Coordinates of C-alpha atoms in Angstrom, one line a residue:
M65 CA -23.1 77.7 -125.0
R66 CA -23.1 74.1 -123.9
L67 CA -20.2 74.8 -121.5
N68 CA -22.2 77.7 -119.9
H69 CA -25.2 75.3 -119.2
I70 CA -22.9 72.8 -117.5
W71 CA -21.4 75.5 -115.3
K72 CA -24.9 76.8 -114.4
A73 CA -26.0 73.3 -113.4
I74 CA -22.9 72.8 -111.2
L75 CA -23.5 76.2 -109.5
L76 CA -27.2 75.4 -108.9
G77 CA -26.4 72.0 -107.4
A78 CA -23.9 73.6 -105.1
F79 CA -26.4 76.2 -104.0
V80 CA -29.0 73.4 -103.2
L81 CA -26.4 71.5 -101.1
I82 CA -25.6 74.7 -99.1
L83 CA -29.3 75.3 -98.4
V84 CA -29.8 71.7 -97.2
A85 CA -26.8 71.9 -95.0
C86 CA -27.9 75.2 -93.4
Q87 CA -31.4 73.8 -92.8
G88 CA -30.0 70.7 -91.1
E89 CA -27.8 72.8 -88.9
A90 CA -30.7 75.1 -87.8
E91 CA -32.8 72.0 -87.0
N92 CA -30.0 70.6 -84.9
S93 CA -29.6 73.9 -83.1
N94 CA -33.3 74.0 -82.2
A95 CA -33.3 70.4 -81.0
N96 CA -30.4 71.0 -78.6
S97 CA -30.1 73.2 -75.6
D98 CA -29.4 76.9 -76.5
A99 CA -26.6 79.1 -75.3
N100 CA -28.5 80.0 -72.1
G101 CA -28.7 76.3 -71.0
N102 CA -32.3 75.5 -71.8
N103 CA -33.2 71.8 -71.9
E104 CA -33.1 69.9 -75.1
G105 CA -36.4 70.1 -76.9
S106 CA -38.1 71.8 -74.0
E107 CA -41.1 74.0 -74.7
Q108 CA -40.3 77.7 -74.0
L109 CA -42.9 79.1 -71.6
E110 CA -44.0 82.5 -70.4
G111 CA -45.8 83.7 -67.4
S112 CA -45.2 83.8 -63.6
V113 CA -45.0 81.5 -60.6
V114 CA -45.7 83.0 -57.2
I115 CA -44.4 81.4 -54.0
D116 CA -44.6 82.4 -50.3
G117 CA -44.4 80.8 -46.9
S118 CA -41.6 79.4 -44.8
G119 CA -38.5 81.4 -44.1
T120 CA -36.7 78.2 -43.3
V121 CA -37.5 76.7 -46.8
Y122 CA -36.8 80.1 -48.5
P123 CA -33.1 79.6 -49.3
L124 CA -33.7 76.3 -51.0
M125 CA -36.7 77.5 -53.0
A126 CA -35.0 80.8 -53.9
K127 CA -32.0 78.8 -55.3
L128 CA -34.2 76.6 -57.3
A129 CA -36.1 79.6 -58.7
E130 CA -32.9 81.3 -59.7
E131 CA -31.5 78.2 -61.5
Y132 CA -34.9 77.6 -63.2
M133 CA -35.1 81.2 -64.6
V134 CA -31.5 81.3 -65.7
N135 CA -31.1 77.8 -67.1
E136 CA -34.6 76.5 -68.0
Q137 CA -37.2 79.1 -68.7
E138 CA -36.1 82.7 -69.2
G139 CA -39.6 83.7 -70.1
V140 CA -41.0 82.7 -66.7
S141 CA -40.7 84.9 -63.6
V142 CA -40.6 83.0 -60.3
E143 CA -41.2 85.2 -57.3
V144 CA -40.2 83.7 -53.9
S145 CA -41.2 85.5 -50.6
R146 CA -40.9 84.4 -47.0
A147 CA -43.9 85.6 -44.9
G148 CA -43.7 82.5 -42.7
T149 CA -45.5 79.2 -43.0
S150 CA -48.8 80.2 -41.4
A151 CA -48.8 83.7 -43.0
G152 CA -48.0 82.0 -46.3
F153 CA -51.0 79.7 -46.0
E154 CA -53.2 82.7 -45.6
K155 CA -52.0 84.0 -48.9
F156 CA -52.2 80.5 -50.5
L157 CA -55.7 79.6 -49.3
V158 CA -57.7 82.4 -51.1
E159 CA -59.1 83.0 -54.5
N160 CA -56.3 83.9 -56.9
G161 CA -53.8 83.0 -54.2
T162 CA -50.2 82.0 -54.5
D163 CA -49.2 79.0 -56.6
F164 CA -47.0 77.3 -53.9
N165 CA -46.7 77.7 -50.1
D166 CA -43.5 76.6 -48.5
A167 CA -44.0 75.1 -45.1
S168 CA -41.8 73.9 -42.3
R169 CA -44.7 71.9 -40.8
E170 CA -47.6 69.9 -42.3
I171 CA -50.8 71.6 -43.3
K172 CA -53.3 71.9 -40.4
E173 CA -56.8 70.4 -40.5
E174 CA -58.4 73.9 -40.6
E175 CA -56.2 74.9 -43.5
A176 CA -57.0 71.7 -45.4
A177 CA -60.7 72.4 -44.7
K178 CA -60.3 75.9 -46.1
A179 CA -58.8 74.5 -49.3
E180 CA -61.8 72.1 -49.6
E181 CA -64.2 75.0 -49.0
L182 CA -62.5 76.9 -51.9
G183 CA -62.6 73.9 -54.2
M184 CA -58.8 73.9 -54.3
E185 CA -56.9 70.7 -54.7
V186 CA -53.6 70.9 -52.7
K187 CA -50.7 68.6 -53.1
E188 CA -48.0 68.2 -50.3
L189 CA -44.5 67.9 -51.8
K190 CA -41.8 67.0 -49.3
V191 CA -38.6 68.8 -50.4
A192 CA -36.0 68.2 -47.8
L193 CA -35.1 67.4 -44.2
D194 CA -34.2 70.2 -41.7
G195 CA -32.7 70.0 -38.2
L196 CA -34.0 72.3 -35.5
T197 CA -30.7 74.0 -34.4
F198 CA -29.9 75.9 -31.2
V199 CA -27.3 78.6 -31.6
I200 CA -25.2 80.6 -29.1
N201 CA -22.7 83.5 -29.2
K202 CA -19.2 82.7 -30.4
E203 CA -17.8 83.8 -27.0
N204 CA -20.0 81.3 -25.1
D205 CA -17.6 78.5 -24.2
W206 CA -19.7 76.8 -21.5
A207 CA -23.0 75.8 -23.2
T208 CA -21.6 74.2 -26.3
E209 CA -23.1 70.8 -25.3
I210 CA -26.6 70.6 -23.6
T211 CA -29.0 67.8 -23.0
A212 CA -32.3 67.9 -24.9
E213 CA -34.1 68.0 -21.5
D214 CA -32.0 71.0 -20.3
L215 CA -32.7 72.8 -23.6
K216 CA -36.4 72.4 -23.0
K217 CA -36.0 73.7 -19.4
I218 CA -34.4 76.9 -20.7
F219 CA -37.4 77.7 -22.9
L220 CA -40.2 76.4 -20.6
A221 CA -41.9 78.9 -18.3
E222 CA -42.8 76.2 -15.8
E223 CA -39.2 75.3 -15.1
D224 CA -38.2 78.7 -13.7
V225 CA -34.7 78.4 -15.2
T226 CA -33.4 82.0 -15.6
K227 CA -29.6 81.7 -15.3
W228 CA -27.0 79.5 -16.9
S229 CA -26.0 78.4 -13.4
D230 CA -29.5 77.0 -12.9
I231 CA -28.5 74.4 -15.6
N232 CA -25.0 73.8 -14.3
P233 CA -23.5 75.4 -11.2
D234 CA -20.2 75.6 -13.0
W235 CA -21.7 77.9 -15.6
P236 CA -21.9 81.7 -15.3
D237 CA -24.4 83.2 -12.8
E238 CA -25.8 85.3 -15.7
K239 CA -29.4 85.6 -17.0
I240 CA -30.1 83.5 -20.1
N241 CA -31.6 85.5 -22.9
T242 CA -33.9 83.4 -25.2
Y243 CA -34.8 84.1 -28.8
G244 CA -36.7 82.5 -31.6
P245 CA -38.9 83.0 -34.7
N246 CA -42.4 84.3 -34.0
E247 CA -45.8 82.6 -34.4
N248 CA -45.9 83.2 -38.2
H249 CA -43.2 80.6 -38.7
G250 CA -43.6 76.8 -38.8
T251 CA -40.3 76.5 -36.9
Y252 CA -42.0 78.2 -33.9
E253 CA -44.9 75.8 -34.2
F254 CA -42.7 72.7 -34.6
F255 CA -40.8 73.8 -31.5
F256 CA -43.9 74.7 -29.4
E257 CA -45.9 71.6 -30.4
N258 CA -43.3 68.8 -30.9
V259 CA -40.5 69.8 -28.6
L260 CA -42.2 71.7 -25.8
E261 CA -45.4 69.7 -26.1
E262 CA -47.5 72.9 -26.2
K263 CA -46.4 74.1 -22.8
D264 CA -45.9 77.8 -22.3
L265 CA -42.6 79.4 -23.3
V266 CA -40.8 81.7 -21.0
L267 CA -42.5 85.1 -20.8
D268 CA -39.5 87.2 -21.8
I269 CA -38.5 85.3 -24.9
D270 CA -37.7 87.6 -27.8
L271 CA -39.6 86.4 -30.9
Q272 CA -38.7 87.8 -34.3
Q273 CA -40.2 87.7 -37.8
E274 CA -36.8 87.9 -39.6
Y275 CA -34.2 85.2 -39.1
S276 CA -31.5 87.6 -40.0
T277 CA -32.5 89.6 -36.9
L278 CA -32.1 86.5 -34.7
V279 CA -28.6 86.0 -36.1
N280 CA -27.6 89.6 -35.3
L281 CA -29.1 89.3 -31.8
I282 CA -27.1 86.2 -30.9
E283 CA -24.0 87.6 -32.5
D284 CA -24.2 90.6 -30.0
D285 CA -25.4 88.7 -26.9
E286 CA -22.9 86.4 -25.1
N287 CA -25.8 85.1 -22.9
G288 CA -28.2 84.5 -25.7
I289 CA -29.6 81.3 -27.1
A290 CA -31.9 80.9 -30.1
F291 CA -33.5 78.2 -32.2
F292 CA -34.1 78.1 -36.0
G293 CA -33.5 75.9 -39.0
F294 CA -30.1 74.3 -39.7
G295 CA -29.7 76.3 -43.0
Y296 CA -29.5 79.6 -41.2
Y297 CA -26.8 78.3 -39.0
V298 CA -24.8 77.0 -41.9
N299 CA -25.0 80.3 -43.7
N300 CA -23.9 82.2 -40.5
Q301 CA -21.2 80.0 -39.0
D302 CA -18.8 83.0 -38.9
K303 CA -21.2 84.8 -36.6
L304 CA -22.5 82.1 -34.2
Q305 CA -22.0 78.5 -33.1
A306 CA -24.4 75.5 -32.8
V307 CA -25.1 73.7 -29.6
S308 CA -24.5 69.9 -29.7
V309 CA -27.4 68.1 -28.2
D310 CA -27.3 65.1 -26.0
F311 CA -30.4 62.9 -26.5
G312 CA -29.2 60.3 -24.1
D313 CA -26.2 58.7 -25.9
G314 CA -23.7 61.5 -26.0
A315 CA -23.7 65.0 -27.6
V316 CA -24.7 65.1 -31.3
E317 CA -23.7 68.1 -33.5
P318 CA -26.4 69.0 -36.1
S319 CA -25.0 68.3 -39.6
L320 CA -26.0 67.0 -42.9
D321 CA -24.7 63.6 -41.7
T322 CA -26.7 63.5 -38.5
I323 CA -30.0 65.2 -39.7
A324 CA -32.2 62.3 -40.7
E325 CA -35.6 60.9 -39.7
D326 CA -33.8 57.8 -38.5
G327 CA -30.4 59.4 -37.6
D328 CA -28.5 60.5 -34.5
Y329 CA -30.3 63.9 -34.6
A330 CA -33.7 62.4 -35.4
D331 CA -35.5 63.9 -32.3
F332 CA -34.9 67.4 -33.7
T333 CA -35.2 66.4 -37.4
R334 CA -38.3 67.4 -39.4
P335 CA -39.4 67.3 -43.0
V336 CA -40.1 70.6 -44.8
F337 CA -42.5 71.0 -47.7
T338 CA -43.9 73.0 -50.5
Y339 CA -47.7 72.8 -51.1
L340 CA -48.8 73.0 -54.7
N341 CA -52.1 74.6 -55.8
V342 CA -53.1 71.7 -58.2
N343 CA -55.8 73.8 -59.8
N344 CA -53.3 76.4 -60.9
A345 CA -50.9 73.7 -62.1
K346 CA -53.6 72.3 -64.4
E347 CA -54.3 75.8 -65.8
K348 CA -50.8 77.3 -65.9
P349 CA -48.2 75.2 -67.7
E350 CA -45.4 77.3 -66.1
V351 CA -46.6 76.3 -62.6
L352 CA -46.6 72.6 -63.5
D353 CA -43.2 72.9 -65.2
F354 CA -41.7 74.5 -62.2
A355 CA -43.1 71.9 -59.8
E356 CA -41.5 69.2 -62.0
Y357 CA -38.2 71.1 -62.0
V358 CA -38.2 71.4 -58.2
L359 CA -38.7 67.7 -57.7
N360 CA -36.0 66.8 -60.3
N361 CA -33.4 69.1 -58.6
I362 CA -34.2 69.4 -54.9
N363 CA -31.6 66.8 -53.8
D364 CA -28.9 68.5 -55.9
F365 CA -29.4 71.8 -54.1
A366 CA -30.5 70.6 -50.6
G367 CA -27.0 70.3 -49.1
E368 CA -25.9 73.6 -50.7
T369 CA -28.6 75.4 -48.8
G370 CA -28.3 73.6 -45.4
F371 CA -30.8 70.7 -45.9
A372 CA -30.5 67.0 -45.9
P373 CA -31.9 65.2 -49.0
I374 CA -35.0 63.1 -49.0
P375 CA -35.1 59.5 -50.3
E376 CA -35.3 59.2 -54.1
E377 CA -38.4 56.9 -53.8
E378 CA -40.3 59.8 -52.2
V379 CA -39.2 62.1 -55.0
N380 CA -40.3 59.7 -57.6
E381 CA -43.7 59.2 -56.1
N382 CA -44.3 62.9 -56.3
L383 CA -42.9 63.1 -59.8
S384 CA -45.5 60.4 -60.8
F385 CA -48.2 62.6 -59.5
I386 CA -46.9 65.6 -61.5
D387 CA -46.8 63.5 -64.6
S388 CA -50.4 62.6 -64.1
L389 CA -51.4 66.2 -64.4
K390 CA -49.9 66.6 -67.9

């Protein structure tokens, strides 16, 4: 009988040790990232984040949204659309509007006034640098380098430039067909306001809502020239070619090395943004969490989607603001 008691004690002790080991393993598993790549110790959230706005910024934000849903928060749905900067602000600056508006220009005074009227706090978050890029057909072997002034002449109504030979007598005596994004897009507004200085565009310019349509038009038109963000050129280099621009010191090809606010392509470089509805960020933890994720990862994905990164100090300033909302 005494031997039986000893064996029972040994078995009980072993059972307790197994329970303690299993509990410790479970705690370690919960503390670390799971098989789906969620961050260590991160709170698992549910809900939705709605983003609209700039077609230029779309590839970057769509990539961030995909990475966030797969690797960070499986329970959060991030919907990214691309109505265009101005059309996006119309969806953002309303009651129960979108959580973010991507923009390839700064918010306008009247848009900021609308936000104030609604009692909405809006935070501008710079996410990358983009280069306004002029693209031509692959078969165009004459207009691969153009001065900034001649590019303006091609698109300005007052210059009366209609043929390539009007720019250079050695170029074809063929009509220039101009294309670009329509007025819904911040890229159009940047070009019209900053490059053309708000002077009238040529009357027969073909303005489109979809950037993919512009790519197809240039691909099929040997005499076409269009403008849009560098990212759309990068993703379609097999279909078209970029014009190198001479700003006065020789032709500069748009690239991740030249696109910078103080670089060789500075005259056609612009920051791009996403605007955060701070009210929603305070009320919906998934919106605040996604904003933080964006800022922590934008420079990792900028180059991959055709953008130049922004300085880390600017990222950190915005991260400090996000932290203040927690």
